[in-house]
Amino acid sequence: MLANQGSTAKIVRPTTLRESVLERILELIIIGSLKPGQHLVENELADNLGVSRQPVREALQLLSGEGWVDLRPGHGAYVHSPTVEEADQLLAVRTLLETESARLAARNPDKTDISDLRDICNRGLAACVADDVDAAVAANSELHTAVVNMSGNRVLADLTSQVARRVRWYHTPVARHRGRASWEEHAALIDAIEAGDEDVAADIMRRHTEHTRQSYLESRAQHPVEEPPAPIRRRRPRAVSG
Amino acid sequence: MLANQGSTAKIVRPTTLRESVLERILELIIIGSLKPGQHLVENELADNLGVSRQPVREALQLLSGEGWVDLRPGHGAYVHSPTVEEADQLLAVRTLLETESARLAARNPDKTDISDLRDICNRGLAACVADDVDAAVAANSELHTAVVNMSGNRVLADLTSQVARRVRWYHTPVARHRGRASWEEHAALIDAIEAGDEDVAADIMRRHTEHTRQSYLESRAQHPVEEPPAPIRRRRPRAVSG
DNA sequence: TTGTCGTCGACTGCCTACAGCATACATTCC
DNA sequence: GGAATGTATGCTGTAGGCAGTCGACGACAA
């Protein structure tokens, strides 16, 4: 249905099918079309995406590696169900990783990088003032990514981005809760990095991410979890069964 | 060849084929039969393992998620090439993660867990005295795993085990470099956890893992890297040709 | 009514086969 | 002699299909 593949024109396939399938499924998970705990039936996805089961299967394998879906051998793939506890732990780990990133970034700051950071920060603040939530969220993750990359530790960067992507999943609904203050913290962080003050940079980052964690938990307390249901759900009502 | 698949008896398959394939390939990587940078031709693996390409492909996808192999779309899978730099970064991240684990473990120590730790520690020391390297290495990872699990943060535990497995890959050749001293540090760590002294526990763990890192780097300096070769290597010499 | 067993349906896991692509070698042209 | 192009080949990516397995539903008996 929503497949652009199979069209007559020989559209250059920019990437493999399984990758575009992966992106599509991931998007469906993030925006919530595929709900936590939901059983991902390969045939359905394949039909909806206009491909065969094979690329779907492979995309699911890859997604399981990033924690988005759980594979139950013999049962299939299920959208990972984020519990409050896990979200909290995830946010704690993110704090740990990003704090270290900030420290390392401050250890040997780079003029160009600093300049980039300030640009992003300004954009974010502007978006925040303009009440453009999407742009603010985008700038936010962009900035954090930039800091992590400045750490110079690729392993750390990879791990962090992996964790951060999942955090963002939980985080999105509460993104608007922290506006201006968040960007002031960012600005202070950049100052510390530029000054090469490891401890200050680390401290700011720690408090900053802890802040996020707190506001997440509070927001979660107000809007309690919607669904731990759908543990198995197989076989729809079934038709007449002639 | 070594396939038990396809045999007439309906042997209860304890797990899916792709999982056993995954384990087998991982083992081949760890013991070095499959060398870093080597191109993993699906057909070869499938033939050697006595299965079809499909489970091999899926196993490779899963392995890529854990960082053991690199997938190059359109080119296939290659055994991940561990550079010295990456190993160093990996060890740094491990230090970070395990230090936090130790801190959390000390935050609310559990009688039973402590007792388990001591058992493991004693076994490790005994193995060390008896010069049983394999047993010592096993006890070592067992102890670290136990500490991480005591942290109570599953996300942290998962991430750490993932990193630790890869660390162990690089680490094995130098495992013998640190013997007795390592186990004394372990004992001190357990004491600190039992006493509930977060800072001390964290500090011991940090120094402990940093020690490992240092000895790794030194050992690596003496035995320089063997292979960054085999970047592409396709198509064997080919027979007489016509 | 409740517990147990048999049957049915659906989905996954795996295999085979084909098409497209990328690389290496051989040939031809300058 | 060197470079560009044609050709061959191995590999990956994808499709389709079949069998095994798991869960659910319904029937039967206590």
Coordinates of C-alpha atoms (C1' of nucleotides) in Angstrom, one line a residue:
Chain A
M1 CA 0.0 0.0 0.0
L2 CA 2.5 2.5 1.1
A3 CA 5.2 0.9 -1.0
N4 CA 7.0 2.9 -3.6
Q5 CA 8.8 -0.2 -4.5
G6 CA 7.7 -2.1 -7.5
S7 CA 6.9 1.0 -9.5
T8 CA 7.7 0.8 -13.1
A9 CA 10.4 3.5 -13.2
K10 CA 13.7 2.2 -12.2
I11 CA 14.0 4.5 -9.2
V12 CA 17.5 4.2 -7.8
R13 CA 17.2 2.3 -4.6
P14 CA 19.3 4.4 -2.3
T15 CA 19.8 1.6 0.1
T16 CA 18.9 -2.0 0.6
L17 CA 15.3 -2.9 1.1
R18 CA 15.8 -4.2 4.6
E19 CA 17.2 -0.9 5.6
S20 CA 14.3 1.1 4.3
V21 CA 12.0 -1.4 5.9
L22 CA 13.9 -1.0 9.1
E23 CA 13.5 2.8 9.0
R24 CA 9.8 2.5 8.3
I25 CA 9.1 0.0 11.1
L26 CA 11.2 2.1 13.5
E27 CA 9.2 5.2 12.6
L28 CA 5.9 3.3 13.2
I29 CA 7.2 2.3 16.6
I30 CA 8.3 5.8 17.5
I31 CA 5.2 7.5 16.5
G32 CA 3.2 4.8 18.2
S33 CA 1.4 3.2 15.3
L34 CA 2.9 0.0 16.5
K35 CA 2.2 -0.2 20.2
P36 CA 4.4 -1.6 22.9
G37 CA 3.9 -5.3 23.4
Q38 CA 2.3 -5.6 20.0
H39 CA 3.0 -8.8 18.0
L40 CA 4.7 -7.9 14.8
V41 CA 3.3 -10.4 12.3
E42 CA 5.8 -10.7 9.5
N43 CA 3.2 -11.2 6.8
E44 CA 1.2 -8.2 7.8
L45 CA 4.2 -5.9 7.8
A46 CA 5.4 -7.4 4.5
D47 CA 2.1 -6.8 2.9
N48 CA 1.8 -3.3 4.2
L49 CA 5.2 -2.4 3.1
G50 CA 4.9 -4.1 -0.2
V51 CA 7.9 -6.5 0.2
S52 CA 8.4 -10.1 1.0
R53 CA 8.9 -11.5 4.4
Q54 CA 12.6 -11.8 4.1
P55 CA 13.6 -8.2 4.4
V56 CA 11.1 -7.7 7.1
R57 CA 12.6 -10.5 9.1
E58 CA 16.0 -9.1 8.7
A59 CA 14.9 -5.7 9.7
L60 CA 13.4 -7.1 12.8
Q61 CA 16.6 -8.9 13.7
L62 CA 18.5 -5.6 13.4
L63 CA 15.9 -3.8 15.4
S64 CA 16.1 -6.3 18.2
G65 CA 19.8 -5.5 18.4
E66 CA 19.0 -2.0 19.2
G67 CA 16.4 -2.9 21.8
W68 CA 13.3 -1.8 19.9
V69 CA 11.7 -5.2 19.5
D70 CA 12.0 -8.4 21.4
L71 CA 12.5 -11.7 19.6
R72 CA 10.8 -14.7 21.1
P73 CA 12.1 -17.7 19.2
G74 CA 9.2 -19.6 17.8
H75 CA 6.8 -16.8 18.5
G76 CA 8.1 -13.9 16.5
A77 CA 8.9 -10.2 17.2
Y78 CA 7.1 -8.0 19.6
V79 CA 7.5 -4.2 20.1
H80 CA 9.6 -3.7 23.2
S81 CA 7.5 -2.8 26.1
P82 CA 9.1 0.1 28.0
T83 CA 8.3 -0.1 31.7
V84 CA 8.7 2.9 33.9
E85 CA 11.4 1.1 35.8
E86 CA 13.4 0.5 32.6
A87 CA 12.9 4.0 31.4
D88 CA 14.3 5.2 34.7
Q89 CA 17.3 2.9 34.4
L90 CA 17.8 3.9 30.8
L91 CA 17.9 7.6 31.8
A92 CA 20.3 6.8 34.6
V93 CA 22.7 5.1 32.2
R94 CA 22.3 8.0 29.8
T95 CA 23.3 10.4 32.6
L96 CA 26.3 8.3 33.3
L97 CA 27.4 8.2 29.6
E98 CA 26.8 11.8 28.8
T99 CA 28.4 13.0 31.9
E100 CA 31.6 11.3 30.9
S101 CA 31.2 12.6 27.4
A102 CA 31.0 16.1 28.7
R103 CA 34.1 15.6 30.8
L104 CA 36.1 14.2 27.9
A105 CA 34.8 17.0 25.6
A106 CA 36.1 19.5 28.0
R107 CA 39.5 17.8 28.2
N108 CA 40.5 19.0 24.8
P109 CA 38.0 21.5 23.4
D110 CA 38.1 22.4 19.8
K111 CA 37.4 25.9 18.4
T112 CA 35.4 24.7 15.5
D113 CA 33.3 22.3 17.6
I114 CA 32.6 24.9 20.2
S115 CA 31.4 27.2 17.5
D116 CA 29.1 24.5 16.2
L117 CA 27.7 24.0 19.6
R118 CA 26.9 27.6 20.0
D119 CA 25.1 27.6 16.7
I120 CA 23.0 24.7 17.7
C121 CA 22.3 26.2 21.0
N122 CA 21.1 29.4 19.5
R123 CA 18.9 27.6 17.1
G124 CA 17.4 25.6 19.9
L125 CA 16.8 28.6 22.0
A126 CA 15.1 30.3 19.1
A127 CA 12.9 27.3 18.5
C128 CA 12.1 27.2 22.1
V129 CA 11.1 30.9 22.1
A130 CA 9.1 30.4 19.0
D131 CA 7.4 27.5 20.7
D132 CA 8.5 25.2 17.9
V133 CA 8.6 21.9 19.9
D134 CA 9.8 19.7 17.0
A135 CA 12.7 22.0 16.1
A136 CA 13.7 22.3 19.8
V137 CA 13.7 18.6 20.3
A138 CA 15.7 18.2 17.1
A139 CA 18.3 20.8 18.2
N140 CA 18.5 19.2 21.6
S141 CA 19.4 15.8 20.3
E142 CA 21.7 17.4 17.8
L143 CA 23.6 19.2 20.6
H144 CA 23.9 16.2 22.8
T145 CA 25.2 14.2 19.8
A146 CA 27.7 16.9 19.1
V147 CA 29.0 16.8 22.6
V148 CA 29.3 13.1 22.6
N149 CA 31.2 13.1 19.4
M150 CA 33.6 15.7 20.9
S151 CA 34.5 13.1 23.5
G152 CA 36.7 11.5 20.9
N153 CA 35.6 8.1 22.2
R154 CA 33.7 6.4 19.4
V155 CA 32.6 3.4 21.5
L156 CA 31.1 5.8 24.0
A157 CA 29.5 7.8 21.2
D158 CA 27.9 4.7 19.7
L159 CA 26.6 3.4 23.0
T160 CA 25.3 6.8 23.9
S161 CA 23.5 7.4 20.7
Q162 CA 21.9 3.9 21.0
V163 CA 20.7 4.7 24.5
A164 CA 19.7 8.2 23.6
R165 CA 17.5 7.1 20.8
R166 CA 15.5 4.8 23.1
V167 CA 15.4 7.6 25.7
R168 CA 14.0 9.9 23.2
W169 CA 11.2 7.4 22.6
Y170 CA 10.0 7.7 26.2
H171 CA 11.0 11.3 26.4
T172 CA 9.1 12.8 23.5
P173 CA 5.7 13.2 25.3
V174 CA 7.3 15.2 28.1
A175 CA 9.7 17.2 25.9
R176 CA 7.7 20.3 26.3
H177 CA 8.0 20.2 30.1
R178 CA 11.4 21.7 30.1
G179 CA 11.9 24.7 27.9
R180 CA 14.1 27.7 28.4
A181 CA 15.9 26.4 31.5
S182 CA 17.2 23.5 29.5
W183 CA 18.9 25.8 27.0
E184 CA 20.4 27.9 29.7
E185 CA 22.0 24.8 31.0
H186 CA 23.2 24.0 27.6
A187 CA 24.8 27.4 27.3
A188 CA 26.6 27.0 30.6
L189 CA 27.8 23.5 29.5
I190 CA 29.3 24.9 26.4
D191 CA 31.1 27.6 28.4
A192 CA 32.6 25.0 30.6
I193 CA 33.7 22.9 27.7
E194 CA 35.3 25.9 26.1
A195 CA 37.1 26.8 29.3
G196 CA 38.3 23.2 29.5
D197 CA 36.9 22.8 32.9
E198 CA 36.2 19.0 33.1
D199 CA 34.6 18.9 36.5
V200 CA 32.2 21.8 35.8
A201 CA 31.2 20.4 32.4
A202 CA 30.6 17.0 33.9
D203 CA 28.6 18.4 36.7
I204 CA 26.4 20.5 34.5
M205 CA 25.7 17.6 32.3
R206 CA 24.9 15.4 35.2
R207 CA 22.5 17.8 36.7
H208 CA 21.0 18.6 33.3
T209 CA 20.3 15.0 32.4
E210 CA 19.1 14.3 36.0
H211 CA 16.7 17.1 35.5
T212 CA 15.3 15.5 32.5
R213 CA 15.0 12.2 34.4
Q214 CA 13.1 13.8 37.2
S215 CA 10.7 15.6 34.9
Y216 CA 10.2 12.4 33.1
L217 CA 9.3 10.5 36.2
E218 CA 7.0 13.2 37.4
S219 CA 5.2 13.4 34.1
R220 CA 4.9 9.6 34.2
A221 CA 3.4 9.7 37.6
Q222 CA 0.7 12.1 36.3
H223 CA 0.1 10.2 33.1
P224 CA 0.3 6.6 34.3
V225 CA 1.3 3.9 31.8
E226 CA -1.2 3.1 29.2
E227 CA -0.5 -0.4 28.4
P228 CA 1.2 -3.5 29.7
P229 CA -1.5 -5.5 27.9
A230 CA -1.4 -7.5 24.8
P231 CA 1.0 -10.1 26.0
I232 CA 0.3 -12.6 23.4
R233 CA -2.7 -11.7 21.2
R234 CA -2.7 -14.1 18.3
R235 CA -5.3 -15.1 15.9
R236 CA -7.9 -12.5 15.2
P237 CA -11.6 -13.4 15.9
R238 CA -11.6 -15.6 12.9
A239 CA -14.2 -15.5 10.3
V240 CA -17.1 -17.8 9.6
S241 CA -14.8 -20.8 9.5
G242 CA -16.6 -22.7 6.8
Chain B
M1 CA 29.4 -31.6 7.9
L2 CA 28.9 -31.1 11.6
A3 CA 25.2 -30.7 11.0
N4 CA 22.8 -32.5 13.2
Q5 CA 20.1 -31.0 11.2
G6 CA 18.3 -33.1 8.7
S7 CA 18.9 -36.3 10.6
T8 CA 16.0 -38.7 10.5
A9 CA 15.3 -38.8 14.3
K10 CA 13.2 -35.9 15.4
I11 CA 15.8 -34.6 17.9
V12 CA 14.3 -32.0 20.0
R13 CA 15.8 -28.8 18.8
P14 CA 16.6 -27.0 22.0
T15 CA 16.8 -23.7 20.3
T16 CA 16.5 -22.2 16.9
L17 CA 19.0 -23.0 14.2
R18 CA 20.0 -19.4 13.9
E19 CA 20.9 -19.3 17.5
S20 CA 23.1 -22.3 17.4
V21 CA 24.7 -20.9 14.3
L22 CA 25.2 -17.6 16.0
E23 CA 26.9 -19.3 19.0
R24 CA 29.1 -21.3 16.6
I25 CA 30.2 -18.3 14.6
L26 CA 30.8 -16.3 17.7
E27 CA 33.0 -19.0 19.0
L28 CA 34.9 -19.1 15.8
I29 CA 35.5 -15.4 16.0
I30 CA 36.6 -15.5 19.6
I31 CA 39.0 -18.4 19.2
G32 CA 40.4 -16.7 16.2
S33 CA 39.4 -19.2 13.5
L34 CA 37.6 -16.3 11.8
K35 CA 40.1 -13.5 11.7
P36 CA 39.4 -9.8 12.1
G37 CA 38.6 -8.2 8.8
Q38 CA 37.8 -11.5 7.2
H39 CA 34.9 -11.6 4.8
L40 CA 32.2 -14.0 6.0
V41 CA 30.9 -15.6 2.9
E42 CA 27.4 -16.9 3.7
N43 CA 27.6 -19.9 1.5
E44 CA 30.9 -21.1 3.0
L45 CA 29.5 -20.7 6.5
A46 CA 26.3 -22.4 5.6
D47 CA 28.1 -25.3 4.0
N48 CA 30.5 -25.7 7.0
L49 CA 27.7 -25.6 9.5
G50 CA 25.5 -27.8 7.4
V51 CA 22.6 -25.3 7.2
S52 CA 21.1 -23.1 4.5
R53 CA 22.1 -19.5 4.0
Q54 CA 19.1 -18.1 5.8
P55 CA 19.9 -18.9 9.4
V56 CA 23.5 -17.8 8.7
R57 CA 22.3 -14.5 7.4
E58 CA 20.1 -13.9 10.4
A59 CA 22.8 -14.9 12.8
L60 CA 25.1 -12.4 11.1
Q61 CA 22.5 -9.7 11.5
L62 CA 22.3 -10.4 15.2
L63 CA 26.0 -10.5 15.6
S64 CA 26.3 -7.1 13.9
G65 CA 24.0 -5.8 16.6
E66 CA 26.5 -6.8 19.3
G67 CA 29.5 -5.4 17.4
W68 CA 31.1 -8.7 16.4
V69 CA 30.7 -8.2 12.7
D70 CA 30.3 -5.3 10.4
L71 CA 27.6 -5.4 7.7
R72 CA 28.4 -3.7 4.5
P73 CA 25.2 -3.5 2.4
G74 CA 25.8 -5.2 -0.9
H75 CA 29.1 -6.6 0.2
G76 CA 28.3 -8.8 3.1
A77 CA 29.5 -9.4 6.6
Y78 CA 33.1 -8.9 7.9
V79 CA 34.5 -9.9 11.2
H80 CA 34.9 -6.7 13.1
S81 CA 38.5 -5.4 13.2
P82 CA 39.5 -4.4 16.7
T83 CA 42.0 -1.6 16.6
V84 CA 44.1 -0.8 19.5
E85 CA 42.4 2.6 19.8
E86 CA 39.0 1.0 19.9
A87 CA 40.1 -1.5 22.5
D88 CA 41.3 1.3 24.6
Q89 CA 38.0 3.1 24.3
L90 CA 36.1 0.0 25.0
L91 CA 38.1 -0.5 28.2
A92 CA 37.5 3.0 29.2
V93 CA 33.8 2.6 28.7
R94 CA 33.9 -0.6 30.7
T95 CA 35.6 1.2 33.5
L96 CA 32.9 3.8 33.5
L97 CA 30.1 1.3 33.5
E98 CA 31.5 -1.1 36.1
T99 CA 32.5 1.7 38.4
E100 CA 28.9 2.8 38.5
S101 CA 27.8 -0.8 39.0
A102 CA 30.1 -1.1 42.0
R103 CA 28.7 2.1 43.4
L104 CA 25.1 1.0 43.0
A105 CA 25.9 -2.5 44.4
A106 CA 27.3 -0.9 47.5
R107 CA 24.3 1.3 47.9
N108 CA 22.1 -1.6 49.0
P109 CA 24.2 -4.7 49.6
D110 CA 22.5 -8.1 50.0
K111 CA 23.8 -10.8 52.4
T112 CA 23.3 -13.6 50.0
D113 CA 24.9 -11.8 47.1
I114 CA 27.9 -10.9 49.2
S115 CA 28.3 -14.5 50.2
D116 CA 28.2 -15.5 46.5
L117 CA 30.8 -12.9 45.7
R118 CA 33.1 -14.3 48.4
D119 CA 32.7 -17.8 47.0
I120 CA 33.6 -16.7 43.5
C121 CA 36.5 -14.8 44.8
N122 CA 37.8 -17.7 46.7
R123 CA 37.5 -19.9 43.7
G124 CA 39.3 -17.4 41.6
L125 CA 42.1 -17.0 44.0
A126 CA 42.5 -20.8 44.2
A127 CA 42.5 -21.1 40.5
C128 CA 45.1 -18.3 40.3
V129 CA 47.3 -20.1 42.9
A130 CA 46.9 -23.4 41.0
D131 CA 47.9 -21.5 37.8
D132 CA 44.7 -22.5 36.2
V133 CA 44.3 -19.6 33.8
D134 CA 41.0 -20.7 32.3
A135 CA 39.3 -21.1 35.6
A136 CA 40.7 -17.8 36.8
V137 CA 39.4 -16.0 33.8
A138 CA 36.0 -17.6 34.2
A139 CA 35.8 -16.7 37.8
N140 CA 36.9 -13.2 37.0
S141 CA 34.1 -12.6 34.5
E142 CA 31.7 -14.4 36.8
L143 CA 32.5 -12.0 39.6
H144 CA 32.2 -8.9 37.5
T145 CA 28.9 -10.1 36.2
A146 CA 27.7 -10.7 39.7
V147 CA 28.6 -7.2 40.8
V148 CA 26.9 -5.7 37.8
N149 CA 23.8 -7.6 38.5
M150 CA 23.8 -6.4 42.1
S151 CA 23.5 -2.9 40.8
G152 CA 19.9 -3.6 40.2
N153 CA 20.0 -1.7 37.0
R154 CA 19.2 -4.1 34.2
V155 CA 20.0 -1.7 31.4
L156 CA 23.4 -1.1 32.9
A157 CA 23.9 -4.8 33.3
D158 CA 23.0 -5.6 29.7
L159 CA 25.2 -2.8 28.4
T160 CA 28.1 -3.9 30.6
S161 CA 27.9 -7.5 29.6
Q162 CA 27.8 -6.5 26.0
V163 CA 30.9 -4.4 26.4
A164 CA 32.6 -6.9 28.6
R165 CA 32.2 -9.7 26.1
R166 CA 34.0 -7.7 23.5
V167 CA 36.6 -6.6 26.0
R168 CA 37.2 -10.2 26.8
W169 CA 37.9 -10.8 23.2
Y170 CA 40.9 -8.4 23.3
H171 CA 41.7 -9.2 26.8
T172 CA 42.2 -13.0 26.7
P173 CA 45.8 -13.0 25.6
V174 CA 46.9 -10.7 28.4
A175 CA 44.7 -12.4 31.1
R176 CA 47.7 -14.0 32.7
H177 CA 49.5 -10.8 33.2
R178 CA 47.6 -9.9 36.3
G179 CA 47.3 -12.7 38.8
R180 CA 47.2 -12.5 42.5
A181 CA 47.0 -8.7 42.8
S182 CA 43.8 -8.7 40.9
W183 CA 42.1 -11.0 43.4
E184 CA 43.2 -9.0 46.3
E185 CA 41.5 -6.0 44.7
H186 CA 38.4 -8.1 44.3
A187 CA 38.4 -9.0 47.9
A188 CA 38.8 -5.3 48.9
L189 CA 35.9 -4.5 46.6
I190 CA 33.7 -7.0 48.2
D191 CA 34.5 -5.6 51.6
A192 CA 33.6 -2.2 50.5
I193 CA 30.3 -3.3 49.0
E194 CA 29.4 -5.2 52.2
A195 CA 30.2 -2.1 54.2
G196 CA 28.0 -0.2 51.9
D197 CA 30.7 2.3 51.2
E198 CA 29.8 3.6 47.7
D199 CA 32.7 5.8 47.2
V200 CA 35.3 3.3 48.2
A201 CA 33.7 0.5 46.2
A202 CA 33.6 2.7 43.1
D203 CA 37.1 3.8 43.6
I204 CA 38.4 0.3 43.9
M205 CA 36.5 -0.8 40.8
R206 CA 37.8 2.2 38.9
R207 CA 41.4 1.5 39.8
H208 CA 40.9 -2.2 39.2
T209 CA 39.6 -1.8 35.7
E210 CA 42.1 0.9 34.9
H211 CA 44.8 -1.5 36.0
T212 CA 43.5 -4.0 33.5
R213 CA 43.5 -1.3 30.8
Q214 CA 47.0 -0.3 31.5
S215 CA 48.3 -3.9 31.4
Y216 CA 46.4 -4.4 28.2
L217 CA 48.0 -1.4 26.6
E218 CA 51.4 -2.4 27.7
S219 CA 51.0 -5.9 26.5
R220 CA 49.7 -4.6 23.2
A221 CA 52.8 -2.4 22.9
Q222 CA 55.0 -5.4 23.2
H223 CA 53.0 -7.6 20.9
P224 CA 52.0 -5.2 18.2
V225 CA 48.8 -5.8 16.3
E226 CA 49.0 -8.8 13.9
E227 CA 46.5 -7.9 11.2
P228 CA 44.8 -4.9 9.7
P229 CA 45.0 -6.7 6.4
A230 CA 42.4 -8.6 4.4
P231 CA 40.3 -5.5 3.6
I232 CA 38.4 -7.0 0.8
R233 CA 39.7 -10.3 -0.4
R234 CA 37.1 -11.8 -2.7
R235 CA 37.2 -14.6 -5.1
R236 CA 39.8 -17.2 -4.5
P237 CA 42.6 -17.7 -7.0
R238 CA 40.2 -19.7 -9.2
A239 CA 41.1 -23.0 -10.8
V240 CA 42.5 -23.7 -14.2
S241 CA 39.9 -21.7 -15.9
G242 CA 38.6 -23.5 -19.0
Chain C
dT1 C1' -19.8 -26.1 36.1
dT2 C1' -14.9 -27.4 35.7
dG3 C1' -11.0 -29.9 34.1
dT4 C1' -8.8 -32.4 30.3
dC5 C1' -8.0 -33.7 25.6
dG6 C1' -8.3 -33.3 20.6
dT7 C1' -8.6 -30.6 16.6
dC8 C1' -7.8 -26.6 13.9
dG9 C1' -5.7 -22.6 12.3
dA10 C1' -2.0 -19.4 11.9
dC11 C1' 2.5 -18.1 12.2
dT12 C1' 7.3 -18.8 12.4
dG13 C1' 11.6 -21.0 10.8
dC14 C1' 13.9 -22.8 7.2
dC15 C1' 15.1 -24.1 2.4
dT16 C1' 15.5 -23.4 -2.6
dA17 C1' 15.7 -20.5 -6.5
dC18 C1' 16.4 -16.3 -9.1
dA19 C1' 17.9 -11.6 -10.2
dG20 C1' 21.0 -7.8 -9.6
dC21 C1' 25.4 -6.2 -8.5
dA22 C1' 30.2 -5.6 -7.7
dT23 C1' 34.7 -7.0 -8.6
dA24 C1' 38.6 -9.1 -11.2
dC25 C1' 40.4 -10.6 -15.3
dA26 C1' 40.9 -10.3 -20.3
dT27 C1' 40.8 -7.8 -24.4
dT28 C1' 41.0 -3.9 -27.3
dC29 C1' 42.0 0.7 -28.5
dC30 C1' 45.0 4.8 -28.2
Chain D
dG1 C1' 53.0 0.2 -23.0
dG2 C1' 49.1 2.1 -20.6
dA3 C1' 44.3 2.9 -20.0
dA4 C1' 39.6 2.1 -20.9
dT5 C1' 36.1 -1.2 -21.8
dG6 C1' 33.9 -5.8 -22.2
dT7 C1' 33.1 -10.1 -20.0
dA8 C1' 32.9 -13.7 -16.6
dT9 C1' 32.0 -15.1 -11.9
dG10 C1' 31.0 -15.1 -7.3
dC11 C1' 28.3 -13.0 -3.9
dT12 C1' 24.5 -10.7 -1.9
dG13 C1' 19.5 -9.4 -1.7
dT14 C1' 15.0 -10.9 -2.3
dA15 C1' 11.0 -13.9 -3.4
dG16 C1' 8.2 -17.8 -2.8
dG17 C1' 7.0 -22.1 -0.7
dC18 C1' 6.8 -25.9 2.6
dA19 C1' 6.9 -28.1 7.1
dG20 C1' 7.0 -27.8 12.0
dT21 C1' 5.2 -25.8 16.0
dC22 C1' 2.5 -23.2 19.2
dG23 C1' -1.7 -21.4 20.9
dA24 C1' -6.7 -21.3 21.0
dC25 C1' -11.0 -23.0 20.7
dG26 C1' -14.4 -26.6 21.3
dA27 C1' -16.0 -31.1 22.8
dC28 C1' -16.3 -34.5 26.1
dA29 C1' -16.2 -36.4 30.7
dA30 C1' -16.3 -35.9 35.7

